[in-house]
Tab-separated table of C-alpha atoms and ligand atoms in Angstrom:
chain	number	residue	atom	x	y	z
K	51	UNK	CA	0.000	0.000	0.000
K	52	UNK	CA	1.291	3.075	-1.397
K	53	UNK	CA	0.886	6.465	0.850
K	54	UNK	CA	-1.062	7.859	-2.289
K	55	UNK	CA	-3.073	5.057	-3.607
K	56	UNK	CA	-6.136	7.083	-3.147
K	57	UNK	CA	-5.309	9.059	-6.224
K	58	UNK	CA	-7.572	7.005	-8.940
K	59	UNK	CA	-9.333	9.484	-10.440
K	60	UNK	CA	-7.060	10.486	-13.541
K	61	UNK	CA	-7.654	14.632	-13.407
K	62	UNK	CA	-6.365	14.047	-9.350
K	63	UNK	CA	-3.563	11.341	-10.501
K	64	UNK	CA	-2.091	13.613	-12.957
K	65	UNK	CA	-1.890	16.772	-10.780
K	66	UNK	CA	-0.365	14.703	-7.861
K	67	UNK	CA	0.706	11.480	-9.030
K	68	UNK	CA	4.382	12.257	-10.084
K	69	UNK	CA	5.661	12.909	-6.558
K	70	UNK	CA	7.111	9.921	-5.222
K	71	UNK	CA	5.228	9.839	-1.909
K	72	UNK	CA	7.021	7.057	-0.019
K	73	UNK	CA	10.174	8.574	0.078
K	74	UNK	CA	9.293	12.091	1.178
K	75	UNK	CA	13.323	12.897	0.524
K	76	UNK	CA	12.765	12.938	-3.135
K	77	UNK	CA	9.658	15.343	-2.281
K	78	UNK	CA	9.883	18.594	-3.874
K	79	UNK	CA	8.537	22.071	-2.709
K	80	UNK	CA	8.328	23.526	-6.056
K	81	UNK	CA	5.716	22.511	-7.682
K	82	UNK	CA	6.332	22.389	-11.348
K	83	UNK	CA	9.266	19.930	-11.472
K	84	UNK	CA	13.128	21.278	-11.657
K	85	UNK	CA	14.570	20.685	-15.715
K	86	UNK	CA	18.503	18.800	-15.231
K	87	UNK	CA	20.214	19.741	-18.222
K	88	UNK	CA	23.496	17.957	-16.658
K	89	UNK	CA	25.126	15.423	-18.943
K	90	UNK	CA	26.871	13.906	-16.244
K	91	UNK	CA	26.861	13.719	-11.824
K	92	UNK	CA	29.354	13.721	-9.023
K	93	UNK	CA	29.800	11.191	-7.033
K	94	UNK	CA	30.911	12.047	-3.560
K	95	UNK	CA	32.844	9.008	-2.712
K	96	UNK	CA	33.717	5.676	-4.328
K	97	UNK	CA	31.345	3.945	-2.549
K	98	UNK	CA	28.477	5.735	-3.879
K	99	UNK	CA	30.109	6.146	-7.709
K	100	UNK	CA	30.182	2.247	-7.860
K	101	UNK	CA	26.116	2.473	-6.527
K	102	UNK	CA	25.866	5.052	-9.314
K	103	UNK	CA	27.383	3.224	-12.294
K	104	UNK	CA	25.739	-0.124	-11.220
K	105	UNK	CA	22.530	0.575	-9.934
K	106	UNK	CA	19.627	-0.179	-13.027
K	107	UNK	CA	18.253	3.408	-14.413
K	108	UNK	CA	20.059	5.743	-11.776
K	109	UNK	CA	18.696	9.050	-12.084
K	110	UNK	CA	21.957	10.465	-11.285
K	111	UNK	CA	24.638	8.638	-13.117
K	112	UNK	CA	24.809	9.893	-16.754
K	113	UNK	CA	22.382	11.474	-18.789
K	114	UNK	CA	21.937	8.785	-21.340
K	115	UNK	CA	20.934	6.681	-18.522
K	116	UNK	CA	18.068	8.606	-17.253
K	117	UNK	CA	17.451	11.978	-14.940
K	118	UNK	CA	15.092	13.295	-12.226
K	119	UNK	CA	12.764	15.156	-14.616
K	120	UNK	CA	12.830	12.476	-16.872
K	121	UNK	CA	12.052	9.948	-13.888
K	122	UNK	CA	9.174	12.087	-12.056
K	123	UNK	CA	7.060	12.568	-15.473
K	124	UNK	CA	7.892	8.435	-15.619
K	125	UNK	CA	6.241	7.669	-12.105
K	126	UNK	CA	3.283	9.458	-13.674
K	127	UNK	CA	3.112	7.364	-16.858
K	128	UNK	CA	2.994	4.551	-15.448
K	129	UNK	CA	0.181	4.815	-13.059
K	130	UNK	CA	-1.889	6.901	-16.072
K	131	UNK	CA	-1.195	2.885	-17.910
K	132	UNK	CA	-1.631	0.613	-14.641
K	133	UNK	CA	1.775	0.028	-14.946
K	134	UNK	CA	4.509	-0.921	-12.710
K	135	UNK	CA	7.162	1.340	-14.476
K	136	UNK	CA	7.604	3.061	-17.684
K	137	UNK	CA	10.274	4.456	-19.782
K	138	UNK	CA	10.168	7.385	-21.351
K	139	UNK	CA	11.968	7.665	-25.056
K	140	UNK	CA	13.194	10.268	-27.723
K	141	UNK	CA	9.928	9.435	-29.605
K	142	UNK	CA	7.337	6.853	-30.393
K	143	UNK	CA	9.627	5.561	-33.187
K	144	UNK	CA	12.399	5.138	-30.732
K	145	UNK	CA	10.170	3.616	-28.140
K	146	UNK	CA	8.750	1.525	-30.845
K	147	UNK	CA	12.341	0.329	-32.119
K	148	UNK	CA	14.131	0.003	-28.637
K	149	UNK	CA	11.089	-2.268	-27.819
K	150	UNK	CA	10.964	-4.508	-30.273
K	151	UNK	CA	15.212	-4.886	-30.486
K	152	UNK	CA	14.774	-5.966	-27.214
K	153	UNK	CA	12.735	-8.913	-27.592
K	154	UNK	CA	13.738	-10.245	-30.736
K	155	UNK	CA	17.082	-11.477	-32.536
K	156	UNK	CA	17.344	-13.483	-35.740
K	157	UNK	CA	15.736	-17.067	-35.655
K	158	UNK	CA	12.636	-15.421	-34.024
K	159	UNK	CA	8.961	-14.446	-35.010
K	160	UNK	CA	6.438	-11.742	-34.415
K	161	UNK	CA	2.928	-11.734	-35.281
K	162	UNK	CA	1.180	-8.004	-36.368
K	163	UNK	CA	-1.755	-6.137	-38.077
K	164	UNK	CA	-1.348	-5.476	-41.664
K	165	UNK	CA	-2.196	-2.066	-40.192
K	166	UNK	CA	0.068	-0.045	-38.279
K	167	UNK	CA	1.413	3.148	-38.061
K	168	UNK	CA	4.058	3.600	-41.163
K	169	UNK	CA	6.996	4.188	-38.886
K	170	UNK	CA	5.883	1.083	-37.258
K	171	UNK	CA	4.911	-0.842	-40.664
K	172	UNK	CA	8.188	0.273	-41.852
K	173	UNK	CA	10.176	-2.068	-38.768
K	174	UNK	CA	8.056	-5.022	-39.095
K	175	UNK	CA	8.173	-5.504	-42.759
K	176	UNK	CA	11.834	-3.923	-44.017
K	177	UNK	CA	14.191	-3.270	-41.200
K	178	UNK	CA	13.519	-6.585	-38.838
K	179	UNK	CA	13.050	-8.892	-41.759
K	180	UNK	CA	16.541	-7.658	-43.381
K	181	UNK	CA	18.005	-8.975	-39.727
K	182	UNK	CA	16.907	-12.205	-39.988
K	183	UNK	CA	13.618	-11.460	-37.820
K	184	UNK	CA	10.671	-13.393	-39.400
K	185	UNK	CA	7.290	-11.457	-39.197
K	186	UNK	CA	3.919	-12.295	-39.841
K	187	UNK	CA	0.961	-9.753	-40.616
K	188	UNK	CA	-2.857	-10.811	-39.900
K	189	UNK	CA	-6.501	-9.107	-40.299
K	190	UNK	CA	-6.169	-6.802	-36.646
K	191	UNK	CA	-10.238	-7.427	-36.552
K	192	UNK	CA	-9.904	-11.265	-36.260
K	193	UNK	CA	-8.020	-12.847	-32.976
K	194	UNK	CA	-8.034	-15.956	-34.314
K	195	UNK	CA	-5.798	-14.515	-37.465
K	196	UNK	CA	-3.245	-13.792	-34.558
K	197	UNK	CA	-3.246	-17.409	-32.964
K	198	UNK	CA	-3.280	-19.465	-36.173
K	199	UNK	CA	-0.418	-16.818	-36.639
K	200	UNK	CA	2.257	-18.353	-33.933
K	201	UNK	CA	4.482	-20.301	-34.061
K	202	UNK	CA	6.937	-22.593	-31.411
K	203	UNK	CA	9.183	-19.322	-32.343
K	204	UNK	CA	6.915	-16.046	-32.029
K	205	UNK	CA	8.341	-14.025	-29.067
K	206	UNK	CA	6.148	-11.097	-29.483
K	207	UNK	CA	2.366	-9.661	-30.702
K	208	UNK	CA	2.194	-6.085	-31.726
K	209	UNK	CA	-0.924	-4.451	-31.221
K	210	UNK	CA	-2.302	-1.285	-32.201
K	211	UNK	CA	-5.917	0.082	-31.827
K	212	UNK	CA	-7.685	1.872	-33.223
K	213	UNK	CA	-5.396	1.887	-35.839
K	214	UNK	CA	-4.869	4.113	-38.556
K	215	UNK	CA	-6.491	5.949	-40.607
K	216	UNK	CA	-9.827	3.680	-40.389
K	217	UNK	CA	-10.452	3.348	-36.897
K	218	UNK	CA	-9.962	-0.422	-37.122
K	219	UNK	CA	-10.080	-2.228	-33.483
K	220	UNK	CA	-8.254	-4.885	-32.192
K	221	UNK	CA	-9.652	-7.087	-29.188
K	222	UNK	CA	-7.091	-6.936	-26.619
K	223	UNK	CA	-8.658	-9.175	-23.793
K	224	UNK	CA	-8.710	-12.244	-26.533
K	225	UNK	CA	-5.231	-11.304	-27.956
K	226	UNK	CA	-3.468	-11.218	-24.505
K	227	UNK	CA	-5.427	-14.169	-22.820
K	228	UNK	CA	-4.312	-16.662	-25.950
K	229	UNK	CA	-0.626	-14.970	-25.868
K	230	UNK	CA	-0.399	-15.304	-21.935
K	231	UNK	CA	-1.257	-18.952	-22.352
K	232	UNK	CA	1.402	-19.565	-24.904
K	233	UNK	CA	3.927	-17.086	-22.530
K	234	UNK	CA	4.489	-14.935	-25.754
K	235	UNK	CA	5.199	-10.925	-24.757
K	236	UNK	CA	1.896	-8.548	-25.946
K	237	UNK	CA	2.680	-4.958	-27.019
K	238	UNK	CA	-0.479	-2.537	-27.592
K	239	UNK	CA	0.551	0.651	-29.463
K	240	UNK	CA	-1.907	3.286	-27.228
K	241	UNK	CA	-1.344	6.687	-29.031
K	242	UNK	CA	-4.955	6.981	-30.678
K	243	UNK	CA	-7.339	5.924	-27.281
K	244	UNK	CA	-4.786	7.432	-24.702
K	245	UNK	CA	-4.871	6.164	-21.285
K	246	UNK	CA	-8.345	7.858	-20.540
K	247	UNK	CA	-10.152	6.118	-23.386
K	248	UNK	CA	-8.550	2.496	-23.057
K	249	UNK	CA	-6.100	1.230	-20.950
K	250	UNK	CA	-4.210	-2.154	-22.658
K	251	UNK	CA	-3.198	-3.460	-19.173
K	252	UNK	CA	-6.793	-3.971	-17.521
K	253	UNK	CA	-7.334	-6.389	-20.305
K	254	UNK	CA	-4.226	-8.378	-19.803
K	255	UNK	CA	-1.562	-6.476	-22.465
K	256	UNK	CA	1.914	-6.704	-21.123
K	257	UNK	CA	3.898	-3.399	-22.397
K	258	UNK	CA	2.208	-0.468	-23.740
K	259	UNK	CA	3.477	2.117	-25.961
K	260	UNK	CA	2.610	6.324	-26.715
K	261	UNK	CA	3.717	8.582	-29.006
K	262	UNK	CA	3.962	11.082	-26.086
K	263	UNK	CA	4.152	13.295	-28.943
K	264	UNK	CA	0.306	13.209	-29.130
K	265	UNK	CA	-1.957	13.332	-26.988
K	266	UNK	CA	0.385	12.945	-23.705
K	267	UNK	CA	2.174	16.075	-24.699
K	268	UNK	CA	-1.095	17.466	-26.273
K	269	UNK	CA	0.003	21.090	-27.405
K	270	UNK	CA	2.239	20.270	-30.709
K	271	UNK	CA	5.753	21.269	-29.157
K	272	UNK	CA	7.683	18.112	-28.456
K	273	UNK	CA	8.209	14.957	-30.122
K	274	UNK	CA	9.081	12.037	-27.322
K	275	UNK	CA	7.455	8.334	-26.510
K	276	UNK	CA	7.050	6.266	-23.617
K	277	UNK	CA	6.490	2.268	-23.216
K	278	UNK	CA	5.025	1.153	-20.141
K	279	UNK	CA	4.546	-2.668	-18.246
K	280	UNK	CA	6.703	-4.859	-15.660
K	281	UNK	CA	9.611	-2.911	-13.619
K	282	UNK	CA	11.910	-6.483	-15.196
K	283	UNK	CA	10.182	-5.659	-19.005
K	284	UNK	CA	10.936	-2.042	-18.583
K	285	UNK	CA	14.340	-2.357	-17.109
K	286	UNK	CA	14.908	-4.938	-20.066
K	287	UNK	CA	14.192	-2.329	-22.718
K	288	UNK	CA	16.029	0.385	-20.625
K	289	UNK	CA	19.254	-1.921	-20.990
K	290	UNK	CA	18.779	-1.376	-24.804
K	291	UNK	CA	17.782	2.323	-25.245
K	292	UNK	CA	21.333	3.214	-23.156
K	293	UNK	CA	22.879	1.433	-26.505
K	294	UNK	CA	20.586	2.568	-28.999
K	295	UNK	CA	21.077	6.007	-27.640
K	296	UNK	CA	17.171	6.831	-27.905
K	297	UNK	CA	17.079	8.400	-24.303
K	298	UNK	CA	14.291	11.268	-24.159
K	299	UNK	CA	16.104	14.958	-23.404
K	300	UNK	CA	15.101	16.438	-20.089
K	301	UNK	CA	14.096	19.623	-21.255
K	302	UNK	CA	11.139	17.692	-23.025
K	303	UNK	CA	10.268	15.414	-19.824
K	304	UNK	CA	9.466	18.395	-17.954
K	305	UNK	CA	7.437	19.758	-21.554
K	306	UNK	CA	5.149	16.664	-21.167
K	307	UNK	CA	4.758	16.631	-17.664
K	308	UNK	CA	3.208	19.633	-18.005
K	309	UNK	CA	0.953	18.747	-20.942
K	310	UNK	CA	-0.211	15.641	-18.575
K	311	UNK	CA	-1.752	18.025	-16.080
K	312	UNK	CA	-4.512	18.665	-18.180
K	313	UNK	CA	-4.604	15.297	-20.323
K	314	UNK	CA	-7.968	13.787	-19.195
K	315	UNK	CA	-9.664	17.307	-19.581
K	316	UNK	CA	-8.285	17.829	-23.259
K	317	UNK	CA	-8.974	14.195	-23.894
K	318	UNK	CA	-12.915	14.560	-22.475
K	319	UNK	CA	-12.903	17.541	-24.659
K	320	UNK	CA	-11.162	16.005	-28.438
K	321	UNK	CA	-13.526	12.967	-27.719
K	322	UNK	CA	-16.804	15.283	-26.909
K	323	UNK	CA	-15.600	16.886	-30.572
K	324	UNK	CA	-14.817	14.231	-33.026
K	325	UNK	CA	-18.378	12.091	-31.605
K	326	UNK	CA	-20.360	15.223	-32.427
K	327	UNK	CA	-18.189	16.076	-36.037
K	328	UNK	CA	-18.710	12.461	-36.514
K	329	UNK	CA	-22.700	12.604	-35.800
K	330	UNK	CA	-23.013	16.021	-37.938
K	331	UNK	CA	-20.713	14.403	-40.948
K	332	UNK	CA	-22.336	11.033	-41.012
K	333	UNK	CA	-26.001	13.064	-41.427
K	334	UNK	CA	-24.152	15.385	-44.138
K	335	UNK	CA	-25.724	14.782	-48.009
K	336	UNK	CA	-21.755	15.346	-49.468
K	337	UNK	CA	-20.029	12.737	-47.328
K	338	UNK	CA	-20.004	8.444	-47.750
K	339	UNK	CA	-19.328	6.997	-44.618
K	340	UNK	CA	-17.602	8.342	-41.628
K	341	UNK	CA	-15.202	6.283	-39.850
K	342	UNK	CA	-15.486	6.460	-35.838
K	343	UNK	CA	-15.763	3.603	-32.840
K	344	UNK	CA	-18.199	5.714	-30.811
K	345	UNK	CA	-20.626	5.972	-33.504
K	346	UNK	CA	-23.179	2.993	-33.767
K	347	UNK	CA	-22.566	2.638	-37.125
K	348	UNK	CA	-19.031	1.416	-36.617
K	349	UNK	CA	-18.793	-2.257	-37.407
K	350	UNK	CA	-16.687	-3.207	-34.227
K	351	UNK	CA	-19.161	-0.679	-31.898
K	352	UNK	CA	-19.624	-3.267	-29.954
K	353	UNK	CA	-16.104	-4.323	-28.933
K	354	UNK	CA	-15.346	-0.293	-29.015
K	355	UNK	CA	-17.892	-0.769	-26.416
K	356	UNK	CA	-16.305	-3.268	-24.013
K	357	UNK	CA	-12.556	-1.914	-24.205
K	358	UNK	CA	-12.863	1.983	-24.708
K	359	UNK	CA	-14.465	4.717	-22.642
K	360	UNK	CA	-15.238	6.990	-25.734
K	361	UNK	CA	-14.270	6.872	-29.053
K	362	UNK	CA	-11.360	9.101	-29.149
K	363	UNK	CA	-10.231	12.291	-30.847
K	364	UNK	CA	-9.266	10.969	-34.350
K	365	UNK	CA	-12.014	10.184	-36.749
K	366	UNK	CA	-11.986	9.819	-40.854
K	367	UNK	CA	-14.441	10.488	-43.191
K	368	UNK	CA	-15.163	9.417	-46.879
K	369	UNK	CA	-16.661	12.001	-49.110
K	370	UNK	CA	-18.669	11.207	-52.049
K	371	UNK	CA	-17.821	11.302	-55.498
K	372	UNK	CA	-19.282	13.499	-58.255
K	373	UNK	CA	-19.729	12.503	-62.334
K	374	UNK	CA	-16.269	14.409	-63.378
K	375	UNK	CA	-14.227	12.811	-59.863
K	376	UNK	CA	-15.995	9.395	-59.359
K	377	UNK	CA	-13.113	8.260	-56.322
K	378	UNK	CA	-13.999	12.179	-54.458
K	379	UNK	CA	-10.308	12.423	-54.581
K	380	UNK	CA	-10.390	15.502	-55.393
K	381	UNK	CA	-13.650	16.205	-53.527
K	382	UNK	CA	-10.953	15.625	-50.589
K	383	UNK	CA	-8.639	17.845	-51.783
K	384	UNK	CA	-10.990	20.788	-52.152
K	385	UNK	CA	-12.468	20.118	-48.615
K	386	UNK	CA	-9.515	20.125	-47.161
K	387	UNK	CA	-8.049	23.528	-48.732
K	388	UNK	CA	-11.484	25.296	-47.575
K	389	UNK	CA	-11.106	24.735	-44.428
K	390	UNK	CA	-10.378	27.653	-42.254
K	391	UNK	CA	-10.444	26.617	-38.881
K	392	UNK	CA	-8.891	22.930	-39.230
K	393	UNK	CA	-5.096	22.828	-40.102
K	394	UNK	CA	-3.324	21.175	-42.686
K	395	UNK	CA	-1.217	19.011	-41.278
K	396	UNK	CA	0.157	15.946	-39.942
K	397	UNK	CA	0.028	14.751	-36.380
K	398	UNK	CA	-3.215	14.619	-33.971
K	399	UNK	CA	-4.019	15.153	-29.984
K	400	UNK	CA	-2.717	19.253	-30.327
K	401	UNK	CA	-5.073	21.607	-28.869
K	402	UNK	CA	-5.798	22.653	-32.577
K	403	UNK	CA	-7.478	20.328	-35.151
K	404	UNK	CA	-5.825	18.740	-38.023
K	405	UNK	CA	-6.941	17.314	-40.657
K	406	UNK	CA	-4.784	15.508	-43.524
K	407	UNK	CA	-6.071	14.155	-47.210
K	408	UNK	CA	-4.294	10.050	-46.827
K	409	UNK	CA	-4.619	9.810	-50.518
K	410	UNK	CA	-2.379	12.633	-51.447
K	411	UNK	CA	-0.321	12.070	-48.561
K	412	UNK	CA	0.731	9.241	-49.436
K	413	UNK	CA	0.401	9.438	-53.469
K	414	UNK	CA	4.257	9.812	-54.133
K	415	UNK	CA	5.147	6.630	-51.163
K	416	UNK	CA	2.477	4.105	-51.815
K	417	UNK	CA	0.974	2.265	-55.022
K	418	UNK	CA	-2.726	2.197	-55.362
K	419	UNK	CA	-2.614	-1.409	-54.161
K	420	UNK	CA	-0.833	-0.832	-51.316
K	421	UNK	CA	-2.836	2.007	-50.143
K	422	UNK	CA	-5.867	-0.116	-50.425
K	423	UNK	CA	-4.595	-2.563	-48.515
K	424	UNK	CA	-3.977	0.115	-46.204
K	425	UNK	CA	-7.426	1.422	-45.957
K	426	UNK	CA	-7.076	4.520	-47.648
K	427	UNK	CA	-9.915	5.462	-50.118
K	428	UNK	CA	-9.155	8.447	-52.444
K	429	UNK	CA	-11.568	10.590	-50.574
K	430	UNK	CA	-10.575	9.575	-46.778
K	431	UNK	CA	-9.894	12.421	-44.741
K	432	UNK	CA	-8.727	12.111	-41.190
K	433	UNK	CA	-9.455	14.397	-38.850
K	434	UNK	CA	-7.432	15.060	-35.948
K	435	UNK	CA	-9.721	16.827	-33.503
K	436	UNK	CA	-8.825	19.698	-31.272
K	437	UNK	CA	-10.573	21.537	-28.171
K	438	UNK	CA	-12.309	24.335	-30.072
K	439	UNK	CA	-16.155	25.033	-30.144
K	440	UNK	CA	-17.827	21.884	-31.192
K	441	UNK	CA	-20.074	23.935	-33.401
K	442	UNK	CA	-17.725	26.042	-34.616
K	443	UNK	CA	-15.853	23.024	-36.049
K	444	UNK	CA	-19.028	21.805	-37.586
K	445	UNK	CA	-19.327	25.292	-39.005
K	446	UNK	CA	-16.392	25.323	-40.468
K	447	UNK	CA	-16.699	22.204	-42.139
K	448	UNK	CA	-20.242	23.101	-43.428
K	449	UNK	CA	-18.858	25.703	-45.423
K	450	UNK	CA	-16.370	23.476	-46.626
K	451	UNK	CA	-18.321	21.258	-48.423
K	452	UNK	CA	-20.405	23.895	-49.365
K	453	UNK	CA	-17.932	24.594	-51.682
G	173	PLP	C1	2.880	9.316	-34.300
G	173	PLP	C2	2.735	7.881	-34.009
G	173	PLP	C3	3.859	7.074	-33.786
G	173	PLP	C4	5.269	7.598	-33.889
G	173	PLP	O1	5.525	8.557	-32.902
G	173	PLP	P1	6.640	9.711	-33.044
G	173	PLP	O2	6.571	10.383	-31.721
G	173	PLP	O3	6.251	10.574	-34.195
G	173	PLP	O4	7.936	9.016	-33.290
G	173	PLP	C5	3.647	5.742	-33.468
G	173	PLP	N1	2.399	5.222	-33.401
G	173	PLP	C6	1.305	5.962	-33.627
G	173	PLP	C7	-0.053	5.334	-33.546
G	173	PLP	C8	1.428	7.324	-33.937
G	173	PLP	O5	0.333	8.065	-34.178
């Protein structure tokens, strides 16, 4: 029993929850958390420099190693997750590739979606395979894909839901109970839900992963990740980010501690948004189908159901074609460039919504079969929703499609 274990609501958690209340010596009378820019720390004697250099993720050893600001905004991550410990990275690419180097060499397997974020896509099918790292991709919407999947080798599952740019869910409590059974490692990618909307660990995932760069840091001015699970499975992935050099800096720690202050607000807020842009879209005479887990007309609502609190702040939508531009892709491309209020751009859980045209996107990187695969229509538009007026989003796309 913890002296603050009655912090459970998330809004109290995140104002509180970083001071580490057992050991009232590494308490802290300021109240937004010092910034250590030091590369490197004295040791007084050689007692304590041999404590230093061997101690696992000493906050005060080296800077590559870890730091105080960098450790607090940790403590905090991991009880957002349920977590016993997290680890906090120079971005949800590095998280993503520290991770997986650490529990695969050549000779073993991996099962994954065939969709994932490109960064992550990118790994699984070109970097790990040219190391001798066999990887299999399955349907995320069908668990038994993933156990028909395995093999005597497969050391770890990715995960990622909802994934991108459709909204696609995976069920996690299935996933993990087969994997546990079969003691293979699960790994659920977070960034879309957030810790508010889902948490990956109350249905039995091991590690979970964030681009902190989204809705963690939630104001569009740092790019860092975090992976959160076991104090051994973090400490195990530590031991390779201190070689792989993908340490976060500490000036961005304390930048995302202070964006979690307000995370389940803004989170409450981007999910109250994209539910009611997805209800106003889905009822709009120029738009297809709108893409969103909260809405009933999302063909895994049910499962969105039992493992998310609300639906999120990312949505797509599919707008409908005319005689002269049958696909709407450039229906897409004129929606997009009306918009006032919405930016153009890529990235999602900022204070500011984004929206971004996948077609065109990804026109000049992906074939047309590949991008069908991928779930991109020629008229999909995902939109990235922010904390404005709900109505004044709605507004603004009105007008848009006016157009
Ligand atoms: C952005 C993103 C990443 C990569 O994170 P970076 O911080 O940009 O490296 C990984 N997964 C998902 C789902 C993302 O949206």
């Amino acid at each position: 029993m913890h002296n603050d274990d009655f912090l459970t609501d998330p809004q109290s958690l995140v104002i509180h929850g970083d001071l580490d209340w057992d050991n009232p010596e590494t308490d802290d009378t300021a109240l937004a958390p010092a910034i250590y820019p030091a590369s490197t720390y004295s040791a007084r004697d050689s007692a304590e420099f041999a404590e230093m250099a061997n101690q696992p993720r000493h906050p005060r050893y080296y800077a590559r190693y870890g730091n105080p600001t960098q450790e607090r905004c940790e403590r905090l991550l991991a009880r957002l997750e349920g977590a016993e410990a997290a680890l906090l990275m120079s971005s949800g690419m590095g998280a993503m590739s520290t991770t997986l180097f650490s529990h695969v060499r050549a000779g073993d397997h991996i099962v994954a979606q065939t969709t994932h974020y490109m960064g992550t896509a990118k790994l699984l099918t070109d970097l790990l395979p040219g190391m001798g790292v066999e990887v299999t991709l399955v349907d995320q919407r069908d668990p038994a894909a993933f156990f028909k999947a395995t093999r005597d080798t497969t050391k770890l599952i990715v995960l990622e839901t909802p994934s991108n740019p459709t909204l696609t869910l995976t069920d996690l409590a299935a996933i993990a109970e087969f994997a546990r059974s079969r003691n293979i490692t699960t790994l659920a990618d977070n960034t879309f839900a957030s810790p508010i909307n889902q948490r990956p660990r109350d249905f039995g995932v091991d590690l979970v992963l964030h681009s902190a760069t989204k809705y963690l840091g939630g104001h569009s001015d740092l790019i860092a990740g975090v992976v959160c699970g076991s104090r051994a499975a973090v400490e195990k992935i530590w031991a390779r980010s201190i070689v792989l050099g993908t340490n976060v800096s500490p000036f961005n720690a304390f930048l995302l501690l202070r964006g979690l202050r307000t995370l389940p607000m803004r989170v409450a807020r981007q999910s109250e948004n994209a539910l009611a842009l997805g209800r106003f879209l889905e009822a709009h005479p120029a738009i297809e189908r709108v893409h969103y887990p909260e809405l009933e007309s999302h063909s895994q609502h049910a499962l969105a159901k039992r493992q998310m609190q609300h639906g999120g702040g990312v949505l797509s939508i599919e707008l409908k074609g005319t005689p002269g531009d049958a696909s709407g892709f450039q229906a897409a491309k004129n929606f997009v460039a009306a918009l006032k209020l919405a930016k153009h751009a890529v990235s999602l859980g900022g204070v500011e919504t984004l929206v971004v045209h996948a077609a065109s996107m990804w026109e000049a990187t992906l074939t047309p079969e590949q991008m069908q695969r991928a779930g991109i229509a020629p008229s999909l538009v995902r939109i990235a929703a922010g904390l404005e007026n709900a109505q004044d989003l709605c507004t603004d796309m009105e007008q848009a499609l006016r157009r």
